[in-house]
CSV table of C-alpha atoms and ligand atoms in Angstrom, one decimal:
chain,number,residue,atom,x,y,z
A,23,MET,CA,-13.1,-29.9,-15.3
A,24,THR,CA,-15.0,-31.7,-12.1
A,25,ALA,CA,-11.5,-29.9,-9.9
A,26,PRO,CA,-9.3,-27.1,-12.3
A,27,ARG,CA,-5.9,-27.0,-11.3
A,28,ILE,CA,-5.6,-23.6,-10.8
A,29,ALA,CA,-2.3,-21.8,-9.7
A,30,VAL,CA,-1.5,-19.3,-6.7
A,31,LEU,CA,1.4,-16.9,-7.2
A,32,GLY,CA,2.2,-13.5,-6.2
A,33,LEU,CA,4.8,-10.9,-5.6
A,34,HIS,CA,3.7,-8.2,-3.0
A,35,HIS,CA,5.9,-5.2,-3.3
A,36,GLU,CA,5.4,-1.5,-3.8
A,37,GLY,CA,9.2,-0.4,-4.4
A,38,ASN,CA,10.0,3.1,-3.1
A,39,ARG,CA,13.2,4.6,-5.5
A,40,TRP,CA,14.8,6.2,-2.9
A,41,ALA,CA,14.3,3.4,0.1
A,42,PRO,CA,16.9,1.0,1.4
A,43,VAL,CA,17.1,-1.6,-1.2
A,44,VAL,CA,15.4,-5.3,-0.6
A,45,HIS,CA,17.0,-8.8,0.2
A,46,ARG,CA,15.3,-11.6,0.4
A,47,ALA,CA,15.8,-11.5,3.9
A,48,ASP,CA,13.6,-9.0,4.3
A,49,MET,CA,10.4,-10.4,2.3
A,50,ARG,CA,7.8,-12.3,3.8
A,51,ILE,CA,7.7,-15.5,1.9
A,52,THR,CA,5.1,-18.3,1.6
A,53,SER,CA,5.9,-21.3,-0.2
A,54,GLY,CA,3.7,-24.4,-0.9
A,55,ALA,CA,1.2,-25.8,0.8
A,56,ALA,CA,1.4,-23.7,3.8
A,57,LEU,CA,0.3,-20.6,1.7
A,58,VAL,CA,-3.2,-22.0,0.5
A,59,GLU,CA,-3.4,-23.2,4.6
A,60,ASP,CA,-2.7,-19.5,5.9
A,61,ALA,CA,-5.4,-18.5,3.4
A,62,ARG,CA,-8.0,-20.4,5.4
A,63,ALA,CA,-6.6,-19.8,8.9
A,64,PRO,CA,-9.0,-17.6,11.4
A,65,HIS,CA,-6.2,-15.1,11.6
A,66,PRO,CA,-4.0,-14.9,8.2
A,67,ARG,CA,-0.8,-13.8,7.5
A,68,VAL,CA,-0.4,-14.1,4.2
A,69,THR,CA,-2.2,-11.0,1.7
A,70,GLY,CA,-5.7,-10.1,1.9
A,71,GLY,CA,-6.2,-10.7,-1.6
A,72,THR,CA,-5.0,-14.2,-2.0
A,73,VAL,CA,-7.2,-15.1,1.2
A,74,GLY,CA,-10.4,-13.6,-0.8
A,75,PHE,CA,-9.6,-15.7,-3.6
A,76,VAL,CA,-8.2,-19.3,-1.7
A,77,ARG,CA,-11.8,-18.7,0.5
A,78,GLY,CA,-13.3,-17.4,-2.8
A,79,MET,CA,-11.9,-20.4,-5.1
A,80,ASP,CA,-13.3,-23.0,-2.0
A,81,GLU,CA,-17.2,-21.6,-1.2
A,82,SER,CA,-17.5,-21.9,-5.3
A,83,GLY,CA,-17.0,-25.4,-5.9
A,84,ALA,CA,-14.4,-28.6,-6.2
A,85,TRP,CA,-10.9,-27.2,-7.2
A,86,THR,CA,-7.0,-28.4,-6.9
A,87,PRO,CA,-5.1,-25.0,-5.7
A,88,MET,CA,-1.3,-25.2,-6.4
A,89,PRO,CA,0.2,-22.8,-4.4
A,90,ILE,CA,3.6,-22.5,-5.5
A,91,VAL,CA,5.3,-19.0,-3.6
A,92,LEU,CA,3.6,-15.2,-2.3
A,93,ALA,CA,7.1,-12.7,-1.7
A,94,ASP,CA,5.9,-10.4,0.6
A,95,ALA,CA,8.6,-7.3,0.8
A,96,GLY,CA,5.3,-4.9,1.4
A,97,ALA,CA,6.2,-0.8,1.0
A,98,ALA,CA,10.0,-1.0,1.1
A,99,GLY,CA,12.4,-0.1,-1.4
A,100,PRO,CA,13.8,-1.6,-5.0
A,101,LEU,CA,14.3,-5.5,-5.0
A,102,ASP,CA,17.5,-6.3,-5.1
A,103,HIS,CA,17.8,-8.2,-8.6
A,104,ALA,CA,19.5,-10.6,-8.4
A,105,MET,CA,16.7,-11.7,-6.0
A,106,TYR,CA,13.9,-10.8,-8.0
A,107,LEU,CA,15.8,-13.1,-10.8
A,108,GLU,CA,15.9,-15.9,-8.6
A,109,LEU,CA,12.3,-15.7,-7.2
A,110,LYS,CA,10.9,-15.1,-10.7
A,111,GLU,CA,13.1,-18.7,-11.6
A,112,GLU,CA,11.4,-20.1,-8.3
A,113,MET,CA,8.3,-19.1,-9.8
A,114,ARG,CA,8.8,-20.3,-13.4
A,115,ARG,CA,10.2,-24.1,-11.7
A,116,GLY,CA,7.2,-23.9,-9.4
A,117,LEU,CA,4.8,-23.4,-12.6
A,118,GLU,CA,6.5,-25.7,-14.9
A,119,ALA,CA,6.1,-28.1,-12.3
A,120,ALA,CA,2.1,-27.8,-12.2
A,121,MET,CA,1.4,-28.4,-15.8
A,122,PRO,CA,-1.4,-28.5,-16.7
A,123,LEU,CA,-2.5,-26.0,-14.6
A,124,ASP,CA,-6.5,-24.7,-16.1
A,125,GLY,CA,-6.5,-21.4,-14.5
A,126,VAL,CA,-3.5,-18.8,-12.7
A,127,TYR,CA,-4.0,-16.6,-10.0
A,128,PHE,CA,-1.8,-13.9,-9.1
A,129,ALA,CA,-1.7,-12.2,-5.9
A,130,GLU,CA,-0.1,-9.9,-6.9
A,131,HIS,CA,0.6,-5.5,-5.5
A,132,GLY,CA,2.1,-4.2,-9.1
A,133,ALA,CA,4.0,-1.5,-8.0
A,134,SER,CA,7.1,-4.0,-8.4
A,135,ILE,CA,10.4,-2.4,-9.4
A,136,SER,CA,14.1,-4.0,-8.9
A,137,THR,CA,17.4,-2.8,-9.1
A,138,GLY,CA,17.5,-3.9,-13.0
A,139,SER,CA,14.1,-3.5,-13.5
A,140,HIS,CA,10.9,-1.4,-14.0
A,141,ASP,CA,8.6,-3.9,-13.8
A,142,PRO,CA,8.9,-7.0,-12.1
A,143,ASP,CA,5.0,-7.6,-12.3
A,144,GLY,CA,4.8,-7.0,-15.9
A,145,GLU,CA,7.5,-9.9,-16.2
A,146,LEU,CA,6.0,-12.2,-14.4
A,147,TYR,CA,2.6,-11.8,-16.1
A,148,ALA,CA,4.9,-12.4,-19.2
A,149,MET,CA,6.8,-15.7,-18.2
A,150,ALA,CA,3.4,-17.5,-16.3
A,151,ARG,CA,1.3,-16.5,-20.1
A,152,ALA,CA,4.5,-18.1,-22.0
A,153,ILE,CA,4.6,-20.9,-19.5
A,154,VAL,CA,0.4,-21.3,-19.9
A,155,GLY,CA,-0.4,-20.5,-23.2
A,156,PRO,CA,-2.7,-18.4,-24.5
A,157,SER,CA,-6.0,-20.0,-23.7
A,158,VAL,CA,-5.6,-20.9,-19.9
A,159,PRO,CA,-6.8,-18.0,-18.1
A,160,ILE,CA,-4.4,-15.7,-15.7
A,161,VAL,CA,-6.5,-13.7,-13.4
A,162,THR,CA,-4.6,-10.7,-11.3
A,163,ILE,CA,-5.8,-8.8,-8.5
A,164,LEU,CA,-3.9,-5.0,-8.3
A,165,ASP,CA,-3.4,-3.2,-4.9
A,166,LEU,CA,-5.0,0.6,-6.6
A,167,HIS,CA,-1.0,2.0,-6.2
A,168,ALA,CA,0.0,0.2,-9.1
A,169,MET,CA,2.1,1.3,-11.7
A,170,VAL,CA,0.6,0.2,-14.7
A,171,SER,CA,2.8,-1.1,-17.5
A,172,ASP,CA,1.1,-2.5,-20.8
A,173,GLU,CA,2.6,-5.5,-20.6
A,174,MET,CA,0.5,-6.3,-17.2
A,175,VAL,CA,-2.5,-5.3,-18.6
A,176,ASP,CA,-2.0,-7.9,-22.2
A,177,MET,CA,-0.7,-10.8,-20.3
A,178,VAL,CA,-3.9,-11.4,-17.9
A,179,ASP,CA,-7.5,-12.1,-18.8
A,180,TYR,CA,-9.3,-10.2,-16.0
A,181,VAL,CA,-7.8,-7.3,-14.1
A,182,SER,CA,-9.5,-6.5,-10.2
A,183,ALA,CA,-7.6,-3.2,-8.4
A,184,TYR,CA,-9.0,-2.6,-4.7
A,185,LEU,CA,-11.6,0.7,-4.8
A,186,THR,CA,-10.7,1.6,-1.4
A,187,ASN,CA,-7.7,3.5,0.1
A,188,PRO,CA,-7.9,3.4,3.1
A,189,HIS,CA,-7.8,-0.1,2.1
A,190,VAL,CA,-10.4,-2.8,3.1
A,191,ASP,CA,-11.4,-4.4,0.2
A,192,GLN,CA,-8.4,-6.6,-0.9
A,193,VAL,CA,-10.3,-9.8,0.6
A,194,GLU,CA,-13.8,-8.9,-1.6
A,195,ARG,CA,-11.6,-8.4,-4.9
A,196,GLY,CA,-9.8,-11.4,-4.3
A,197,ARG,CA,-13.6,-13.5,-4.3
A,198,GLU,CA,-13.9,-11.5,-6.9
A,199,CYS,CA,-10.6,-12.5,-8.7
A,200,ALA,CA,-12.3,-16.2,-7.8
A,201,ARG,CA,-15.6,-16.0,-9.4
A,202,ALA,CA,-14.5,-13.9,-12.8
A,203,MET,CA,-11.5,-17.2,-12.8
A,204,ARG,CA,-14.7,-19.5,-12.9
A,205,ASP,CA,-16.4,-17.8,-15.3
A,206,LEU,CA,-13.2,-17.8,-17.5
A,207,LEU,CA,-12.8,-21.4,-16.8
A,208,ALA,CA,-16.5,-21.9,-18.1
A,209,GLY,CA,-15.6,-20.5,-21.6
A,210,MET,CA,-16.1,-16.2,-21.0
A,211,LYS,CA,-13.8,-14.5,-23.0
A,212,THR,CA,-13.3,-10.6,-21.6
A,213,ALA,CA,-12.1,-7.8,-23.5
A,214,LYS,CA,-9.8,-4.9,-22.2
A,215,ALA,CA,-9.0,-1.1,-22.3
A,216,PHE,CA,-6.4,0.9,-21.0
A,217,ILE,CA,-5.3,4.8,-20.5
A,218,ARG,CA,-2.3,5.7,-18.4
A,219,LEU,CA,-2.5,9.7,-18.2
A,220,PRO,CA,0.5,11.4,-17.7
A,221,LEU,CA,-1.4,12.8,-13.7
A,222,MET,CA,0.8,11.7,-10.5
A,223,ALA,CA,-1.6,12.2,-8.6
A,224,PRO,CA,0.8,12.7,-5.1
A,225,GLN,CA,-0.3,9.4,-2.4
A,226,VAL,CA,-2.3,11.8,-0.3
A,227,THR,CA,-5.0,12.8,-2.6
A,228,GLN,CA,-5.5,9.3,-3.5
A,229,LEU,CA,-8.2,9.0,-0.6
A,230,THR,CA,-11.6,7.5,-1.4
A,231,ALA,CA,-14.0,8.1,1.0
A,232,SER,CA,-13.8,12.1,-0.1
A,233,GLY,CA,-12.3,13.9,-3.2
A,234,PRO,CA,-11.3,13.4,-7.3
A,235,TYR,CA,-10.1,9.7,-6.6
A,236,GLY,CA,-12.8,8.8,-4.8
A,237,GLU,CA,-15.9,9.8,-7.1
A,238,ILE,CA,-13.9,8.5,-10.0
A,239,ILE,CA,-14.3,5.2,-9.2
A,240,ASP,CA,-17.8,5.6,-7.1
A,241,TYR,CA,-19.3,6.7,-11.0
A,242,GLY,CA,-17.0,3.8,-12.7
A,243,GLN,CA,-18.8,0.9,-10.2
A,244,THR,CA,-22.2,3.2,-11.4
A,245,ARG,CA,-21.3,1.5,-14.7
A,246,LEU,CA,-20.7,-2.0,-13.9
A,247,ASP,CA,-23.2,-3.9,-15.4
A,248,ASP,CA,-24.0,-7.6,-17.4
A,249,THR,CA,-21.0,-6.4,-20.4
A,250,VAL,CA,-18.7,-3.7,-18.5
A,251,LEU,CA,-17.7,-6.6,-15.9
A,252,ASN,CA,-14.7,-4.4,-13.7
A,253,VAL,CA,-13.0,-0.8,-13.8
A,254,SER,CA,-10.3,-0.6,-11.7
A,255,ILE,CA,-8.6,2.6,-11.9
A,256,LEU,CA,-5.0,3.2,-10.4
A,257,GLY,CA,-3.4,6.1,-8.6
A,258,GLY,CA,-0.2,5.2,-9.3
A,259,PHE,CA,2.7,4.8,-6.6
A,260,THR,CA,4.5,7.7,-6.7
A,261,TYR,CA,8.0,7.1,-4.7
A,262,GLY,CA,8.4,4.0,-8.2
A,263,ASP,CA,10.2,6.3,-10.4
A,264,THR,CA,9.4,4.1,-13.1
A,265,PRO,CA,8.0,5.2,-16.9
A,266,TYR,CA,4.5,3.9,-15.7
A,267,ASN,CA,4.0,6.7,-13.2
A,268,GLY,CA,0.6,7.4,-13.6
A,269,MET,CA,-2.9,7.4,-13.0
A,270,ALA,CA,-4.3,4.1,-14.7
A,271,PHE,CA,-8.1,3.2,-15.9
A,272,ILE,CA,-9.0,-0.8,-17.7
A,273,VAL,CA,-11.8,-1.2,-18.3
A,274,THR,CA,-13.0,-5.3,-18.6
A,275,THR,CA,-15.8,-6.3,-20.8
A,276,ARG,CA,-17.2,-9.7,-21.4
A,277,GLY,CA,-15.7,-9.3,-24.8
A,278,ASP,CA,-17.1,-6.2,-26.1
A,279,GLU,CA,-13.6,-4.1,-27.2
A,280,ALA,CA,-16.5,-1.5,-28.4
A,281,ARG,CA,-17.6,-1.0,-25.2
A,282,ALA,CA,-14.2,-1.6,-22.9
A,283,ARG,CA,-12.6,1.2,-24.8
A,284,SER,CA,-15.6,4.1,-24.7
A,285,LEU,CA,-15.8,3.7,-20.7
A,286,CYS,CA,-12.5,4.1,-20.2
A,287,ARG,CA,-12.0,7.7,-22.8
A,288,GLU,CA,-14.2,8.7,-20.4
A,289,LEU,CA,-13.9,7.7,-17.4
A,290,ALA,CA,-9.8,9.7,-17.9
A,291,GLU,CA,-11.6,12.0,-19.5
A,292,ARG,CA,-13.5,12.9,-16.8
A,293,THR,CA,-10.1,12.7,-14.3
A,294,TRP,CA,-7.7,14.7,-16.7
A,295,ALA,CA,-10.2,17.8,-16.3
A,296,GLU,CA,-10.2,17.4,-12.4
A,297,ARG,CA,-6.4,17.2,-12.2
A,298,HIS,CA,-6.0,20.3,-10.1
A,299,ARG,CA,-8.2,18.8,-7.6
A,300,PHE,CA,-5.3,16.6,-6.9
A,301,VAL,CA,-2.5,19.1,-5.4
A,302,PRO,CA,-2.1,18.7,-1.9
A,303,ARG,CA,-2.9,20.5,1.2
A,304,LEU,CA,0.1,20.4,4.0
A,305,THR,CA,0.5,21.9,7.4
A,306,SER,CA,4.1,23.1,8.1
A,307,ALA,CA,5.4,21.2,10.8
A,308,GLU,CA,5.6,25.0,13.3
A,309,ASP,CA,2.1,24.7,12.4
A,310,CYS,CA,1.7,21.3,14.0
A,311,VAL,CA,3.4,22.1,17.2
A,312,ALA,CA,0.9,25.6,17.5
A,313,GLY,CA,-1.8,23.0,17.6
A,314,ALA,CA,-1.2,20.4,19.9
A,315,LEU,CA,0.2,23.5,22.4
A,316,ALA,CA,-3.2,25.2,21.5
A,317,ARG,CA,-4.8,21.6,21.9
A,318,ALA,CA,-3.1,20.9,25.7
A,319,ALA,CA,-3.9,24.0,27.2
A,320,ASP,CA,-8.0,24.4,25.5
A,321,PRO,CA,-10.1,21.4,26.1
A,322,SER,CA,-13.1,22.5,24.5
A,323,LEU,CA,-10.8,21.9,21.5
A,324,PRO,CA,-11.4,19.1,19.6
A,325,ALA,CA,-8.0,16.1,19.6
A,326,ALA,CA,-6.9,15.9,16.6
A,327,VAL,CA,-4.5,13.4,14.3
A,328,ILE,CA,-1.3,14.2,13.2
A,329,ALA,CA,-0.3,12.0,9.9
A,330,ASP,CA,3.7,12.1,9.7
A,331,VAL,CA,3.1,11.4,5.7
A,332,ALA,CA,6.2,12.1,5.1
A,333,ASP,CA,7.6,8.8,7.3
A,334,ASN,CA,4.6,6.4,5.8
A,335,PRO,CA,6.7,2.3,5.9
A,336,GLY,CA,3.0,1.6,3.9
A,337,GLY,CA,5.3,4.0,1.5
A,338,GLY,CA,8.4,2.7,1.9
A,339,GLY,CA,9.1,5.3,4.7
A,340,ARG,CA,12.0,3.8,7.4
A,341,GLY,CA,9.7,4.6,9.8
A,342,ASN,CA,11.9,6.3,12.0
A,343,THR,CA,11.9,9.7,11.0
A,344,VAL,CA,11.7,12.0,14.0
A,345,TRP,CA,10.9,16.1,12.7
A,346,LEU,CA,7.8,15.6,14.3
A,347,LEU,CA,9.0,13.9,18.0
A,348,ARG,CA,11.9,17.0,18.3
A,349,ALA,CA,9.3,19.0,17.6
A,350,LEU,CA,6.3,18.7,19.8
A,351,TYR,CA,9.0,17.0,22.3
A,352,GLU,CA,11.0,20.9,22.5
A,353,ALA,CA,7.6,22.7,22.7
A,354,LYS,CA,6.8,20.0,25.7
A,355,ALA,CA,3.4,19.3,24.2
A,356,GLU,CA,1.3,18.2,26.9
A,357,GLY,CA,-1.6,15.1,25.9
A,358,VAL,CA,1.0,13.9,22.7
A,359,VAL,CA,1.5,9.7,21.7
A,360,LEU,CA,3.1,9.0,19.2
A,361,GLY,CA,3.6,5.7,16.7
A,362,HIS,CA,5.1,3.9,15.4
A,363,LEU,CA,8.6,4.5,15.5
A,364,PHE,CA,10.5,1.6,14.4
A,365,ASP,CA,13.8,0.8,16.5
A,366,ALA,CA,14.6,-2.5,16.9
A,367,PRO,CA,17.7,-1.6,19.0
A,368,LEU,CA,16.1,0.5,21.3
A,369,ALA,CA,12.8,-1.3,21.7
A,370,ALA,CA,15.7,-4.4,22.9
A,371,GLU,CA,17.0,-2.1,25.5
A,372,ALA,CA,13.8,-1.5,26.7
A,373,HIS,CA,12.9,-4.9,27.7
A,374,ARG,CA,16.8,-5.4,29.1
A,375,LEU,CA,15.7,-2.3,31.4
A,376,GLY,CA,12.2,-3.6,32.2
A,377,VAL,CA,9.6,-1.5,33.1
A,378,GLY,CA,10.0,1.6,35.4
A,379,ALA,CA,13.6,2.4,34.1
A,380,ARG,CA,14.6,5.3,33.3
A,381,PHE,CA,18.3,6.1,30.9
A,382,ASP,CA,19.1,8.3,27.4
A,383,ALA,CA,16.8,6.9,24.9
A,384,HIS,CA,18.6,7.0,21.8
A,385,PHE,CA,17.1,6.8,19.0
A,386,ASN,CA,18.4,5.9,15.3
A,387,ARG,CA,21.7,5.2,16.5
A,388,ALA,CA,22.0,2.0,14.3
A,389,GLU,CA,20.9,4.7,11.2
A,390,ASP,CA,22.9,5.7,7.9
A,391,ASP,CA,20.0,6.9,5.9
A,392,ALA,CA,20.2,11.3,6.0
A,393,ARG,CA,16.3,11.5,6.6
A,394,SER,CA,16.7,8.7,9.8
A,395,GLU,CA,18.3,11.5,11.9
A,396,PRO,CA,19.4,10.1,15.5
A,397,PHE,CA,17.7,12.0,18.7
A,398,SER,CA,18.4,11.6,22.3
A,399,ALA,CA,16.8,12.2,25.1
A,400,PRO,CA,15.8,10.7,28.6
A,401,ALA,CA,13.1,8.6,28.8
A,402,THR,CA,11.3,6.0,31.0
A,403,VAL,CA,10.1,2.6,30.4
A,404,LEU,CA,6.1,3.0,30.5
A,405,GLY,CA,5.5,-0.2,29.4
A,406,LEU,CA,6.8,-3.6,27.2
A,407,SER,CA,5.3,-6.1,25.3
A,408,ASP,CA,5.5,-8.8,22.1
A,409,GLY,CA,3.1,-6.7,19.7
A,410,VAL,CA,1.4,-9.2,19.0
A,411,PHE,CA,-2.5,-8.8,18.7
A,412,VAL,CA,-5.7,-9.1,15.9
A,413,GLY,CA,-6.6,-5.7,14.4
A,414,GLN,CA,-9.3,-4.3,14.9
A,415,GLU,CA,-12.5,-4.1,13.4
A,416,GLY,CA,-13.6,-1.8,10.4
A,417,GLY,CA,-9.7,-1.1,9.9
A,418,SER,CA,-7.4,-2.0,7.2
A,419,ARG,CA,-6.1,-5.4,9.5
A,420,ALA,CA,-9.3,-6.5,10.6
A,421,GLY,CA,-9.0,-10.1,11.5
A,422,MET,CA,-5.9,-10.6,10.7
A,423,THR,CA,-3.1,-11.0,12.9
A,424,VAL,CA,-0.4,-7.9,14.1
A,425,ASP,CA,3.1,-8.7,15.0
A,426,LEU,CA,5.4,-5.1,15.4
A,427,GLY,CA,7.7,-7.3,17.3
A,428,PRO,CA,8.9,-6.5,20.2
A,429,THR,CA,7.7,-3.2,21.7
A,430,ALA,CA,7.5,-0.6,24.5
A,431,VAL,CA,6.2,2.9,25.4
A,432,LEU,CA,8.6,5.8,26.3
A,433,GLN,CA,8.0,8.6,28.0
A,434,VAL,CA,9.8,11.0,26.4
A,435,GLY,CA,8.7,14.3,27.8
A,436,THR,CA,6.2,14.9,27.5
A,437,ILE,CA,5.3,12.6,25.1
A,438,LYS,CA,4.6,8.5,24.9
A,439,VAL,CA,6.4,7.2,22.4
A,440,ALA,CA,5.6,3.2,20.7
A,441,VAL,CA,8.7,2.2,19.8
A,442,ILE,CA,8.4,-0.7,17.8
A,443,SER,CA,10.8,-3.6,16.1
A,444,LYS,CA,8.9,-4.4,12.7
A,445,ARG,CA,8.6,-2.3,10.5
A,446,GLN,CA,5.3,-1.1,9.3
A,447,GLN,CA,2.7,2.3,9.6
A,448,THR,CA,0.1,3.3,12.3
A,449,ILE,CA,-2.8,0.9,11.2
A,450,ASP,CA,-5.9,1.7,13.9
A,451,PRO,CA,-5.7,2.2,17.4
A,452,GLY,CA,-5.5,-1.0,19.0
A,453,TYR,CA,-1.8,-0.9,18.0
A,454,PHE,CA,-2.1,2.1,21.0
A,455,GLU,CA,-4.0,0.9,22.9
A,456,ASN,CA,-3.2,-3.4,23.3
A,457,ILE,CA,-0.1,-1.8,24.4
A,458,GLY,CA,-1.5,0.2,27.2
A,459,VAL,CA,-1.8,3.2,25.2
A,460,SER,CA,-4.9,5.5,25.5
A,461,VAL,CA,-5.8,7.3,22.4
A,462,THR,CA,-9.1,8.2,23.7
A,463,ASP,CA,-7.0,10.2,26.6
A,464,ALA,CA,-4.2,11.6,23.7
A,465,ARG,CA,-4.9,15.4,22.8
A,466,THR,CA,-2.6,14.5,19.8
A,467,VAL,CA,-2.0,11.3,18.0
A,468,VAL,CA,1.4,11.4,15.4
A,469,VAL,CA,0.7,8.1,13.6
A,470,LYS,CA,3.7,6.8,11.0
A,471,SER,CA,0.8,6.5,8.3
A,472,ARG,CA,0.1,7.8,4.7
A,473,GLY,CA,-4.0,7.4,5.3
A,474,HIS,CA,-4.2,3.7,6.3
A,475,PHE,CA,-5.0,4.7,9.9
A,476,ARG,CA,-7.5,6.8,8.5
A,477,ALA,CA,-10.4,3.6,8.3
A,478,GLY,CA,-9.4,2.3,11.8
A,479,PHE,CA,-9.5,6.1,13.6
A,480,SER,CA,-12.5,7.3,12.3
A,481,LYS,CA,-14.7,6.0,15.1
A,482,TYR,CA,-12.4,8.7,17.7
A,483,PHE,CA,-11.6,11.1,14.7
A,484,ARG,CA,-13.6,12.6,12.2
A,485,PRO,CA,-11.6,13.8,9.0
A,486,ASP,CA,-11.2,17.7,9.9
A,487,GLN,CA,-9.7,16.5,12.6
A,488,VAL,CA,-7.0,14.9,10.8
A,489,ILE,CA,-3.7,16.9,10.3
A,490,GLU,CA,-0.8,16.4,7.1
A,491,ALA,CA,2.5,17.3,8.3
A,492,ASP,CA,4.7,18.6,5.7
A,493,VAL,CA,8.2,17.4,7.4
A,494,PRO,CA,11.1,15.4,5.3
A,495,GLY,CA,11.3,11.7,4.7
A,496,LEU,CA,11.2,9.1,1.9
A,497,THR,CA,7.2,9.4,1.1
A,498,SER,CA,7.0,12.9,1.5
A,499,PRO,CA,4.4,14.5,-0.8
A,500,ASN,CA,5.7,17.3,-1.6
A,501,LEU,CA,7.0,16.2,-5.2
A,502,GLY,CA,9.3,19.2,-5.7
A,503,ASN,CA,11.6,17.3,-3.0
A,504,PHE,CA,12.7,14.3,-5.2
A,505,GLU,CA,14.6,14.0,-8.2
A,506,PHE,CA,12.8,12.2,-10.7
A,507,ARG,CA,14.8,10.1,-13.6
A,508,ASN,CA,12.8,7.8,-15.1
A,509,VAL,CA,8.8,9.0,-15.1
A,510,VAL,CA,7.9,10.3,-18.8
A,511,ARG,CA,7.4,14.2,-18.6
A,512,PRO,CA,5.6,16.3,-18.9
A,513,LEU,CA,3.8,15.1,-16.0
A,514,PHE,CA,1.1,16.3,-13.7
A,515,PRO,CA,1.4,18.4,-10.9
A,516,LEU,CA,5.1,18.0,-11.0
A,517,ASP,CA,4.7,20.1,-14.5
A,518,ALA,CA,1.9,22.3,-14.1
A,519,ASP,CA,1.8,22.5,-17.8
A,520,ALA,CA,1.1,19.1,-18.8
A,521,THR,CA,-1.2,17.8,-22.2
A,522,TRP,CA,-2.7,14.7,-23.3
A,523,THR,CA,-4.9,13.5,-25.9
A,524,PRO,CA,-6.8,11.2,-25.8
A,525,PRO,CA,-5.9,7.8,-27.9
A,526,ALA,CA,-7.0,7.4,-31.0
A,527,TRP,CA,-7.5,3.9,-31.0
B,4,ZN,ZN1,-1.7,1.5,-1.7
């Protein structure tokens, strides 16, 4: 096999049951040769898992990439089911046309849902398996927020989930998948063990720098050796509301099933014993405001970041709720910068009016979701930009192109507000600095992000300077705010008395 023919495709989607339905126009679709060309570009736009795999294959010898399609919906609502079926059909036709294939790589996220399916990812893997047959290797990367079904594990030969949250190792994991693909092409056979715990850790307690989740991931990595090839521990995505919600453990070995099972069981047992540590501690809006006023009044207090974790575009939030903006505005808290509010009509209006213009800013004039309340206040346009720049080193978009769309910085009372036209979370300080807003001069920085901002902002803020706000929103870690219909109960911490028995195998 001088230049193995490897299909590259993927659905990159984290579906929030309560967010608006995703249509084709809401996704970034990269098809055919452009997919591999972009992955090889200096500042790619495709997912890190695609970039790492393509580069890893390029670096490890000859191959013939057979790029099909990467559909990137990011974190959003469920896929429109008819649209998902069309996409699946496009992938099926692409795979069939690319035959004979020597391998298949899925640049997947793993938390997709549609309006008619709880498990698009598993269905896509099964479709690929049916086309290529049992002996052609299928390798997949997964975000550690994937909701893992049995089918997802059964249909592939090798799974590698991110080890970091904030995610900074997607490219590295993509390269790991390329190495695994080379070994599988050379004849390696894998064995896998899989356990899903009835533990739905709220997203804010799935950080990896410290805490119970990071500890078990780190421990798993200490168990890698010549036999244990990969340990993936996936916290899952709370707001998917599927029967597959629950922390997942996947151990892949070089054909040693007993070893895979014993390690998988050990990791699950350790985590279950520590489940109480996954219950979050949040700060009320009143306390967030009191803290901002105190920092404004007393320069000796350290500055702080308030994470609006309940409106995280990285988890399907609209990125436009105004609970914190309104509260800080009404309290006249000085030294506050706030971003990134997704409101394309407002950004466009500011661009029409120009820098220096004073006007009444109407936030959320075009929204009908009850959680996206309108808010109006007198404002001044401080700055305008196209919102395109390169992600800062250390952050989870390092070296990648960032595109916020037409962007405006507004002075709204005492608050500097960054308004963007393409919905996304605040990833690193450059998201402010590149549009003329100083982070280091601020006393309080409010970010629309659940946790990914922590990597990029760590150069200015220690973990004890980060506050997680308890306000309403589509991604609230307060699980009692949601009506779950599809998860398998009992499920901790929704059900405090949930129990679990290890599999007998
Ligand atoms: Zn994730």
